[in-house]
Short mmCIF file of C-alpha atoms in Angstrom, two decimals:
data_model
loop_
_atom_site.label_atom_id
_atom_site.label_comp_id
_atom_site.label_asym_id
_atom_site.label_seq_id
_atom_site.Cartn_x
_atom_site.Cartn_y
_atom_site.Cartn_z
CA MET A 1452 -3.69 46.27 -13.14
CA LYS A 1453 -6.26 48.63 -11.71
CA ARG A 1454 -8.27 47.48 -15.01
CA ALA A 1455 -7.89 44.24 -14.38
CA VAL A 1456 -9.27 44.45 -10.63
CA ALA A 1457 -11.97 46.58 -11.59
CA THR A 1458 -13.14 44.07 -14.61
CA LEU A 1459 -12.94 41.35 -11.77
CA LEU A 1460 -15.35 42.97 -9.35
CA LEU A 1461 -17.46 44.18 -12.34
CA LEU A 1462 -17.95 39.88 -13.07
CA LEU A 1463 -18.38 39.30 -9.22
CA VAL A 1464 -21.42 41.45 -8.63
CA PRO A 1465 -23.75 39.71 -10.99
CA LEU A 1466 -22.55 35.91 -9.02
CA SER A 1467 -22.93 37.77 -5.80
CA ALA A 1468 -26.52 39.22 -6.65
CA ALA A 1469 -27.17 35.88 -8.37
CA ALA A 1470 -26.18 34.30 -4.70
CA THR A 1471 -28.45 36.62 -2.87
CA ALA A 1472 -31.58 36.17 -5.02
CA ALA A 1473 -31.39 32.58 -4.65
CA PRO A 1474 -32.81 32.48 -1.21
CA ALA A 1475 -35.73 34.51 -1.87
CA LYS A 1476 -36.14 32.45 -5.25
CA ARG A 1477 -36.54 29.48 -3.36
CA THR A 1478 -38.82 31.02 -0.26
CA ALA A 1479 -41.29 32.20 -2.75
CA ARG A 1480 -42.26 28.66 -4.20
CA ARG A 1481 -46.06 28.30 -2.97
CA ALA A 1482 -46.60 26.60 -0.44
CA ARG A 1483 -48.68 23.07 -0.71
CA PRO A 1484 -52.39 23.05 0.75
CA PRO A 1485 -52.54 21.45 4.08
CA ILE A 1486 -53.94 18.14 4.59
CA GLN A 1487 -57.77 18.01 3.41
CA LEU A 1488 -59.59 14.56 5.37
CA VAL A 1489 -62.81 13.49 3.56
CA TRP A 1490 -64.93 10.61 6.03
CA HIS A 1491 -67.92 9.17 6.16
CA VAL A 1492 -69.31 7.88 9.74
CA GLU A 1493 -72.18 5.15 10.19
CA ASP A 1494 -73.39 3.39 13.06
CA ALA A 1495 -73.96 -0.50 13.19
CA GLN A 1496 -77.75 -0.10 11.60
CA GLY A 1497 -76.27 2.06 8.68
CA HIS A 1498 -77.87 5.42 9.77
CA GLU A 1499 -75.19 8.26 9.07
CA VAL A 1500 -73.39 9.82 11.61
CA GLU A 1501 -70.94 12.20 9.92
CA SER A 1502 -70.12 13.02 6.65
CA ARG A 1503 -67.55 15.45 4.86
CA LEU A 1504 -67.42 15.23 0.95
CA ALA A 1505 -68.09 11.58 1.16
CA ASP A 1506 -69.42 11.34 -2.61
CA ASP A 1507 -66.47 12.10 -3.91
CA PRO A 1508 -64.77 8.96 -5.10
CA VAL A 1509 -61.17 8.47 -4.28
CA ASN A 1510 -58.11 5.95 -4.77
CA PRO A 1511 -59.06 3.34 -2.29
CA ALA A 1512 -55.63 1.78 -2.16
CA SER A 1513 -55.32 -1.34 -0.27
CA VAL A 1514 -58.61 -0.92 1.33
CA VAL A 1515 -59.87 -2.95 -1.89
CA LYS A 1516 -58.48 -6.13 -0.24
CA ILE A 1517 -61.50 -6.03 2.18
CA ALA A 1518 -63.69 -6.35 -1.08
CA THR A 1519 -61.55 -9.02 -2.31
CA THR A 1520 -61.46 -10.77 1.05
CA LEU A 1521 -65.21 -10.97 0.86
CA TRP A 1522 -65.04 -12.27 -2.68
CA ALA A 1523 -62.75 -15.17 -1.46
CA LEU A 1524 -65.27 -15.76 1.57
CA GLU A 1525 -68.08 -15.80 -0.72
CA ARG A 1526 -66.77 -17.88 -3.64
CA LEU A 1527 -64.71 -20.05 -1.38
CA GLY A 1528 -65.82 -20.02 2.31
CA PRO A 1529 -62.93 -19.85 5.16
CA GLU A 1530 -62.39 -23.60 5.47
CA PHE A 1531 -61.21 -24.50 2.04
CA ARG A 1532 -57.63 -25.84 1.31
CA TYR A 1533 -55.00 -25.22 -1.87
CA GLU A 1534 -54.10 -28.27 -2.84
CA THR A 1535 -50.33 -28.60 -4.49
CA ARG A 1536 -49.72 -31.79 -5.83
CA CYS A 1537 -46.21 -33.71 -6.88
CA PHE A 1538 -46.00 -36.17 -9.49
CA ALA A 1539 -42.88 -38.55 -10.78
CA ARG A 1540 -43.13 -38.24 -14.82
CA GLY A 1541 -40.98 -41.10 -15.71
CA SER A 1542 -40.00 -44.01 -13.38
CA PHE A 1543 -39.63 -43.94 -9.48
CA ASP A 1544 -36.46 -46.51 -8.44
CA ARG A 1545 -37.64 -47.04 -5.21
CA GLU A 1546 -34.33 -49.55 -4.30
CA ARG A 1547 -32.37 -45.97 -4.98
CA GLY A 1548 -34.86 -43.09 -4.38
CA VAL A 1549 -34.59 -41.99 -7.71
CA VAL A 1550 -37.24 -40.35 -10.10
CA GLN A 1551 -35.86 -41.20 -13.57
CA GLY A 1552 -37.79 -38.52 -15.07
CA ASP A 1553 -38.89 -35.01 -14.17
CA LEU A 1554 -40.34 -33.97 -10.73
CA VAL A 1555 -43.77 -32.11 -11.61
CA ILE A 1556 -45.46 -29.90 -9.35
CA GLN A 1557 -49.31 -29.17 -9.94
CA GLY A 1558 -50.26 -26.12 -7.95
CA SER A 1559 -53.68 -25.57 -7.37
CA GLY A 1560 -53.42 -21.14 -6.69
CA ASP A 1561 -52.21 -21.86 -3.30
CA PRO A 1562 -51.41 -17.70 -2.38
CA ASP A 1563 -49.42 -18.17 0.59
CA PHE A 1564 -47.21 -21.00 -0.17
CA HIS A 1565 -43.47 -20.34 1.49
CA VAL A 1566 -40.28 -21.55 2.43
CA GLU A 1567 -41.61 -23.48 5.29
CA ASN A 1568 -44.25 -25.24 2.92
CA ALA A 1569 -41.32 -26.01 0.82
CA PHE A 1570 -39.93 -28.04 3.91
CA LEU A 1571 -43.09 -29.82 4.15
CA LEU A 1572 -43.01 -30.84 0.88
CA ALA A 1573 -39.22 -32.03 1.10
CA GLU A 1574 -40.18 -34.02 3.98
CA ALA A 1575 -43.14 -35.35 2.65
CA LEU A 1576 -40.83 -36.65 -0.57
CA ASN A 1577 -38.32 -38.36 1.31
CA ALA A 1578 -40.77 -40.13 3.59
CA VAL A 1579 -42.23 -41.55 0.27
CA GLY A 1580 -38.55 -42.56 -0.68
CA VAL A 1581 -37.63 -39.76 -3.23
CA ARG A 1582 -34.12 -38.25 -2.75
CA GLU A 1583 -32.45 -37.99 -5.95
CA VAL A 1584 -34.45 -36.45 -9.64
CA SER A 1585 -32.64 -37.38 -12.86
CA GLY A 1586 -34.83 -34.72 -14.81
CA ALA A 1587 -35.48 -31.30 -14.27
CA LEU A 1588 -38.31 -29.50 -11.74
CA VAL A 1589 -41.42 -28.73 -13.95
CA VAL A 1590 -44.47 -26.49 -12.32
CA ASN A 1591 -47.65 -25.41 -13.74
CA ARG A 1592 -48.80 -21.58 -13.75
CA TRP A 1593 -50.72 -21.96 -10.68
CA PHE A 1594 -47.76 -22.86 -8.45
CA TRP A 1595 -46.42 -20.03 -6.23
CA MET A 1596 -44.09 -19.74 -3.56
CA GLY A 1597 -42.45 -17.14 -1.74
CA TRP A 1598 -43.54 -12.95 -2.35
CA GLU A 1599 -43.33 -11.04 -5.39
CA ASN A 1600 -42.79 -7.78 -6.26
CA GLY A 1601 -44.36 -5.59 -3.24
CA SER A 1602 -45.13 -2.43 -4.87
CA ALA A 1603 -44.92 -3.49 -8.47
CA GLY A 1604 -47.12 -6.36 -8.15
CA THR A 1605 -47.44 -10.01 -10.08
CA GLU A 1606 -45.23 -10.79 -12.85
CA PRO A 1607 -47.68 -10.48 -15.87
CA ASP A 1608 -45.60 -13.51 -17.89
CA PRO A 1609 -46.35 -16.79 -16.56
CA VAL A 1610 -43.78 -18.43 -18.04
CA LYS A 1611 -40.99 -15.88 -16.34
CA ARG A 1612 -43.36 -16.17 -12.92
CA GLY A 1613 -43.39 -19.79 -13.24
CA LEU A 1614 -39.67 -20.12 -13.78
CA LEU A 1615 -38.62 -17.67 -10.47
CA MET A 1616 -41.08 -20.08 -8.74
CA ALA A 1617 -39.89 -23.51 -9.85
CA GLY A 1618 -36.44 -22.36 -9.13
CA ARG A 1619 -37.14 -20.93 -5.59
CA LEU A 1620 -38.71 -24.46 -5.04
CA LYS A 1621 -35.59 -26.61 -6.40
CA GLN A 1622 -33.30 -24.50 -3.83
CA VAL A 1623 -34.75 -24.78 -0.81
CA LEU A 1624 -35.51 -28.89 -2.10
CA ASP A 1625 -31.98 -28.91 -1.65
CA SER A 1626 -30.42 -28.03 1.77
CA ARG A 1627 -26.75 -27.83 0.83
CA ARG A 1628 -28.01 -24.99 -1.06
CA TRP A 1629 -29.57 -23.01 1.09
CA SER A 1630 -29.17 -19.13 2.29
CA SER A 1631 -28.49 -17.97 5.59
CA ALA A 1632 -31.98 -16.76 5.85
CA THR A 1633 -33.29 -20.49 4.83
CA ARG A 1634 -31.36 -22.36 6.93
CA ARG A 1635 -32.74 -19.84 9.77
CA SER A 1636 -36.18 -20.50 8.27
CA TRP A 1637 -35.58 -24.31 9.16
CA TRP A 1638 -34.09 -23.97 12.46
CA GLU A 1639 -37.34 -21.84 13.23
CA PHE A 1640 -39.54 -24.36 11.57
CA ALA A 1641 -37.71 -27.51 13.24
CA ALA A 1642 -38.36 -25.67 16.52
CA ARG A 1643 -41.76 -25.29 15.68
CA ASN A 1644 -42.31 -28.51 14.97
CA GLY A 1645 -40.55 -30.86 17.21
CA ARG A 1646 -38.09 -31.79 14.44
CA ASN A 1647 -34.23 -32.70 14.61
CA GLY A 1648 -33.06 -29.26 13.00
CA SER A 1649 -29.32 -31.13 12.48
CA THR A 1650 -31.02 -33.58 9.78
CA PRO A 1651 -33.28 -31.76 7.21
CA PRO A 1652 -34.86 -32.95 4.22
CA ARG A 1653 -33.20 -33.23 1.12
CA VAL A 1654 -34.30 -33.76 -2.33
CA LEU A 1655 -31.55 -33.33 -5.22
CA VAL A 1656 -32.62 -32.09 -8.84
CA ARG A 1657 -29.84 -33.18 -10.90
CA GLY A 1658 -31.70 -31.19 -13.95
CA GLY A 1659 -32.49 -27.40 -14.95
CA ILE A 1660 -36.37 -26.12 -14.21
CA GLY A 1661 -39.26 -25.95 -16.56
CA VAL A 1662 -43.06 -24.35 -16.59
CA ASP A 1663 -45.47 -27.10 -18.09
CA GLY A 1664 -49.17 -27.03 -18.62
CA ASP A 1665 -49.62 -30.44 -18.81
CA THR A 1666 -48.46 -31.61 -15.14
CA THR A 1667 -51.18 -34.38 -14.16
CA ARG A 1668 -49.03 -37.02 -16.23
CA GLY A 1669 -47.17 -39.45 -14.03
CA GLU A 1670 -47.48 -40.90 -10.49
CA LEU A 1671 -48.80 -39.15 -8.00
CA LEU A 1672 -46.20 -39.22 -5.05
CA VAL A 1673 -47.49 -36.61 -2.32
CA VAL A 1674 -50.26 -33.83 -1.97
CA HIS A 1675 -49.67 -30.79 0.22
CA ARG A 1676 -52.81 -29.40 1.60
CA SER A 1677 -52.41 -25.37 2.77
CA LYS A 1678 -53.70 -23.84 5.75
CA PRO A 1679 -57.21 -22.86 5.76
CA LEU A 1680 -57.88 -19.81 3.63
CA VAL A 1681 -59.29 -17.49 6.49
CA ASP A 1682 -56.06 -17.75 7.61
CA ALA A 1683 -54.21 -17.18 4.14
CA LEU A 1684 -56.45 -13.99 3.89
CA ARG A 1685 -55.21 -12.78 7.13
CA ARG A 1686 -51.93 -12.48 6.80
CA PHE A 1687 -52.10 -10.74 3.39
CA ASP A 1688 -54.93 -8.04 5.34
CA CYS A 1689 -52.67 -7.32 8.39
CA PHE A 1690 -49.61 -6.85 6.65
CA SER A 1691 -51.18 -5.38 3.37
CA ASN A 1692 -49.51 -7.94 0.87
CA ASN A 1693 -50.11 -7.12 -2.94
CA ASP A 1694 -49.88 -10.79 -3.33
CA ILE A 1695 -53.77 -11.17 -2.63
CA GLU A 1696 -54.24 -10.76 -6.05
CA ARG A 1697 -52.89 -14.38 -6.33
CA VAL A 1698 -56.65 -15.26 -4.70
CA ALA A 1699 -58.12 -13.18 -7.13
CA ALA A 1700 -56.46 -14.44 -10.12
CA GLY A 1701 -58.68 -18.33 -8.97
CA LEU A 1702 -62.01 -16.18 -8.27
CA GLY A 1703 -62.34 -14.83 -11.58
CA PRO A 1704 -62.47 -11.39 -13.43
CA LEU A 1705 -62.67 -8.10 -11.28
CA ASP A 1706 -65.75 -7.24 -13.51
CA GLU A 1707 -67.55 -9.89 -11.49
CA LEU A 1708 -66.32 -8.46 -8.26
CA ARG A 1709 -67.51 -5.41 -9.61
CA GLY A 1710 -71.09 -6.64 -10.32
CA ILE A 1711 -70.98 -8.63 -6.99
CA LEU A 1712 -69.84 -5.05 -4.85
CA ALA A 1713 -72.65 -3.09 -7.16
CA VAL A 1714 -75.22 -5.22 -6.10
CA ARG A 1715 -74.29 -5.78 -2.59
CA CYS A 1716 -73.71 -2.19 -1.62
CA ASN A 1717 -76.98 -1.35 -4.25
CA VAL A 1718 -75.03 1.55 -6.53
CA PRO A 1719 -75.05 1.63 -10.37
CA ALA A 1720 -71.78 -0.78 -11.48
CA GLU A 1721 -70.13 2.41 -12.76
CA ALA A 1722 -70.18 4.14 -9.34
CA ILE A 1723 -67.00 1.44 -8.52
CA GLN A 1724 -63.99 1.43 -10.61
CA LEU A 1725 -61.35 -1.25 -10.19
CA GLU A 1726 -58.00 -1.93 -12.01
CA THR A 1727 -56.58 -4.75 -9.62
CA ALA A 1728 -57.77 -6.41 -6.85
CA SER A 1729 -54.75 -5.64 -4.29
CA GLY A 1730 -55.45 -2.23 -4.59
CA LEU A 1731 -52.45 -0.87 -6.81
CA GLY A 1732 -53.14 1.55 -9.65
CA THR A 1733 -55.82 3.39 -10.10
CA ASN A 1734 -58.98 2.39 -8.39
CA ARG A 1735 -62.32 4.44 -7.49
CA LEU A 1736 -64.32 4.36 -4.57
CA SER A 1737 -66.50 6.85 -2.65
CA PRO A 1738 -66.14 6.91 1.55
CA ARG A 1739 -70.05 6.56 1.39
CA LEU A 1740 -69.49 3.24 -0.77
CA ILE A 1741 -66.71 1.97 1.24
CA VAL A 1742 -68.38 2.17 4.14
CA ARG A 1743 -71.38 0.20 2.68
CA LEU A 1744 -68.63 -2.32 2.15
CA LEU A 1745 -67.57 -2.72 5.39
CA HIS A 1746 -71.01 -3.43 6.14
CA GLU A 1747 -71.44 -6.13 3.68
CA PHE A 1748 -67.95 -7.66 4.81
CA ARG A 1749 -69.40 -7.89 8.73
CA ARG A 1750 -72.79 -9.30 7.27
CA THR A 1751 -70.16 -11.86 5.01
CA CYS A 1752 -68.26 -12.72 7.60
CA GLU A 1753 -71.15 -13.48 10.39
CA ARG A 1754 -72.43 -15.76 7.70
CA VAL A 1755 -69.49 -17.86 7.16
CA GLY A 1756 -69.26 -17.64 10.92
CA LEU A 1757 -66.37 -15.15 11.38
CA THR A 1758 -66.13 -11.58 13.03
CA PRO A 1759 -64.29 -9.22 10.85
CA GLU A 1760 -60.73 -9.32 13.09
CA ALA A 1761 -60.88 -12.60 12.45
CA VAL A 1762 -58.79 -11.55 9.08
CA LEU A 1763 -58.40 -8.14 9.49
CA PRO A 1764 -55.58 -6.42 11.75
CA VAL A 1765 -56.61 -4.64 14.75
CA GLY A 1766 -54.74 -2.12 16.25
CA GLY A 1767 -52.62 -2.80 19.20
CA CYS A 1768 -53.38 -6.82 18.66
CA ASP A 1769 -51.04 -7.61 15.95
CA GLY A 1770 -47.80 -6.62 14.26
CA GLY A 1771 -50.32 -5.17 10.91
CA THR A 1772 -50.33 -1.84 9.46
CA ILE A 1773 -52.69 -0.33 11.82
CA THR A 1774 -50.26 -1.19 14.56
CA ARG A 1775 -47.52 0.46 12.57
CA PHE A 1776 -48.84 3.73 11.38
CA PHE A 1777 -51.50 4.78 14.29
CA PRO A 1778 -49.53 4.33 17.55
CA LEU A 1779 -52.16 6.28 19.55
CA LEU A 1780 -54.96 4.11 18.36
CA SER A 1781 -53.00 1.26 19.19
CA SER A 1782 -52.20 1.54 22.86
CA GLY A 1783 -53.15 2.33 26.31
CA GLU A 1784 -57.05 2.94 26.34
CA PHE A 1785 -57.18 3.24 22.58
CA ALA A 1786 -55.91 -0.63 22.05
CA THR A 1787 -57.67 -3.22 20.37
CA CYS A 1788 -61.08 -0.70 19.78
CA VAL A 1789 -60.21 -0.19 15.82
CA VAL A 1790 -60.15 -3.47 13.48
CA GLY A 1791 -60.24 -2.23 9.56
CA LYS A 1792 -57.69 -1.64 6.61
CA THR A 1793 -55.19 0.81 5.82
CA GLY A 1794 -54.31 1.78 1.92
CA THR A 1795 -51.22 3.93 1.08
CA LEU A 1796 -50.47 5.33 -2.52
CA THR A 1797 -47.14 7.04 -2.33
CA SER A 1798 -47.65 8.51 -5.80
CA THR A 1799 -50.38 7.05 -8.02
CA ASP A 1800 -53.00 10.27 -7.93
CA GLY A 1801 -51.17 12.17 -5.98
CA GLY A 1802 -51.02 10.04 -3.16
CA VAL A 1803 -53.32 8.69 -0.67
CA ALA A 1804 -53.55 7.57 2.24
CA VAL A 1805 -57.09 5.83 3.42
CA LEU A 1806 -58.32 4.58 6.72
CA ALA A 1807 -61.32 2.48 6.70
CA GLY A 1808 -62.86 -0.34 9.73
CA PHE A 1809 -64.82 -0.52 12.49
CA VAL A 1810 -64.43 1.41 15.54
CA ALA A 1811 -65.56 -0.04 19.08
CA THR A 1812 -66.98 2.98 21.46
CA ALA A 1813 -68.96 3.25 24.59
CA GLN A 1814 -71.80 3.98 22.77
CA GLY A 1815 -71.65 1.26 20.13
CA GLU A 1816 -69.73 0.28 17.20
CA LEU A 1817 -69.54 2.66 13.99
CA ALA A 1818 -68.19 2.01 10.32
CA PHE A 1819 -65.47 4.78 8.84
CA CYS A 1820 -63.80 5.59 6.28
CA VAL A 1821 -61.09 8.89 6.65
CA ALA A 1822 -59.46 9.46 3.24
CA ALA A 1823 -56.37 11.70 2.61
CA PRO A 1824 -56.25 12.42 -1.05
CA GLN A 1825 -53.08 14.42 -2.18
CA ALA A 1826 -50.73 13.32 0.22
CA ALA A 1827 -47.63 12.29 -1.68
CA GLY A 1828 -44.74 13.74 0.37
CA ARG A 1829 -46.66 14.02 3.53
CA LEU A 1830 -48.27 10.44 4.08
CA LYS A 1831 -46.94 10.97 8.16
CA SER A 1832 -48.84 14.28 8.35
CA ALA A 1833 -51.69 12.48 6.81
CA ARG A 1834 -51.72 9.83 8.80
CA GLY A 1835 -51.27 11.39 12.00
CA ALA A 1836 -54.45 13.88 11.22
CA GLN A 1837 -56.31 10.85 10.49
CA GLU A 1838 -55.56 9.31 13.81
CA ARG A 1839 -56.56 12.62 15.56
CA TRP A 1840 -59.90 12.47 13.92
CA LEU A 1841 -60.63 9.24 15.06
CA LEU A 1842 -59.56 10.08 18.53
CA GLU A 1843 -61.71 12.70 18.09
CA LEU A 1844 -64.93 10.67 17.02
CA ILE A 1845 -64.51 8.16 19.35
CA ALA A 1846 -64.23 10.94 22.47
CA ARG A 1847 -67.58 12.29 20.67
CA HIS A 1848 -69.11 8.65 21.45
CA GLY A 1849 -68.18 8.03 25.11
CA GLY A 1850 -64.62 6.46 24.69
CA PRO A 1851 -63.15 3.51 23.45
CA ALA A 1852 -64.57 -0.16 23.84
CA PRO A 1853 -61.55 -3.02 23.86
CA ARG A 1854 -61.91 -6.24 22.13
CA PRO A 1855 -60.32 -9.05 22.80
CA CYS A 1856 -56.90 -10.15 20.37
CA LEU A 1857 -57.16 -13.10 18.80
CA PRO A 1858 -53.61 -15.67 18.62
CA ASP A 1859 -51.12 -13.76 16.42
CA VAL A 1860 -50.63 -14.69 12.91
CA ALA A 1861 -49.41 -17.81 12.42
CA PRO A 1862 -46.44 -18.87 9.82
CA PRO A 1863 -47.58 -20.31 6.56
CA ASP A 1864 -46.87 -23.72 7.46
CA VAL A 1865 -49.19 -23.94 10.53
CA GLY A 1866 -52.11 -25.84 9.67
CA ALA A 1867 -50.96 -26.96 6.57
CA THR A 1868 -50.54 -30.92 5.98
CA VAL A 1869 -49.23 -33.44 3.60
CA ILE A 1870 -50.45 -36.60 2.65
CA LEU A 1871 -48.37 -39.29 1.45
CA VAL A 1872 -49.72 -41.35 -1.61
CA ALA A 1873 -47.06 -43.33 -2.94
CA THR A 1874 -45.26 -46.08 -0.95
CA ARG A 1875 -41.37 -47.09 -0.65
CA SER A 1876 -41.94 -50.36 -2.19
CA PRO A 1877 -43.87 -51.55 -5.17
#
């Protein structure tokens, strides 16, 4: 018996030693270095105010959206509207209200078409007499509806993406298939637009869904015209929505944007690395180059009759990312003094947090970029360090200068219109 107890004690000794050694091993882990900020600041004339490691490239994350917004405003203009056309591919029996064939949707790349816009489309189809479709709902590859995959970006397969969009539209056209979320959206839409919420529009599509490049054949029924581009860009930028890639898809290859930035910012094209138009993935811009981009962005806005706050979030004015991530800069005397763009990547390139834009001070406006590389797992701390840095910068320049707030970011149907092309009678 004594031998058994002794043996048990010998077995327990290594376990006890290991248990006491474990905390020591945990405490021996190397501490991560503190958050290191890099920044660049210039006045309105482009003169350097202060700088730290401003020529070292960083991943700008969603700050890339400023470049994409500049590109869209230059190419299309703020009042540009996308058209989504509805065709009856087959015959339209007006007496019965039935399209004998397919209902075909020809999109032109409207990046901000949502359930509210589908309500407008359904109302318009009902207005020209369409109640039912015997065939399928067919879309082309330039029709988008709703948001996509967030941080995963755009679905690369155009057929898979088209089927997803067609399925969404088919469900919203038929009010008897609405989810509770869609029904809530309808009641909000009805209240906003003076509709009778108890009588929603309905178009029943009896067939399936499809994706087809030839969507122009057939009788044109209705045309949906989006709200002005500037309003869509503001929604994308305020909420840092990666579906801004849809806007870029209609503008051209990213190499074209890279060339535009190189010329406008007076840098070699090699200084600019763009993998995406949203900021996802591996992109490279230096803080100094980002500030040059800000100056060029302001010039573009002025040329088309806008101010930066017409398309970028303003701390304390909207529910965008500056207001969400930087509470001190968005409240009290500092509210409304910062307009710009946040950028966040949780793991790519070791994680990064970026804030770039314009800050209004008592001594004049400053353009700035402050970045926190290698911030994975510490994004909240990184943003806190950026906020303190910017508050100190404002204090050194006489304190904040407020700016007026614009109206709230509008829902996607506000400003959109429909054109009734077909008539009820042949």
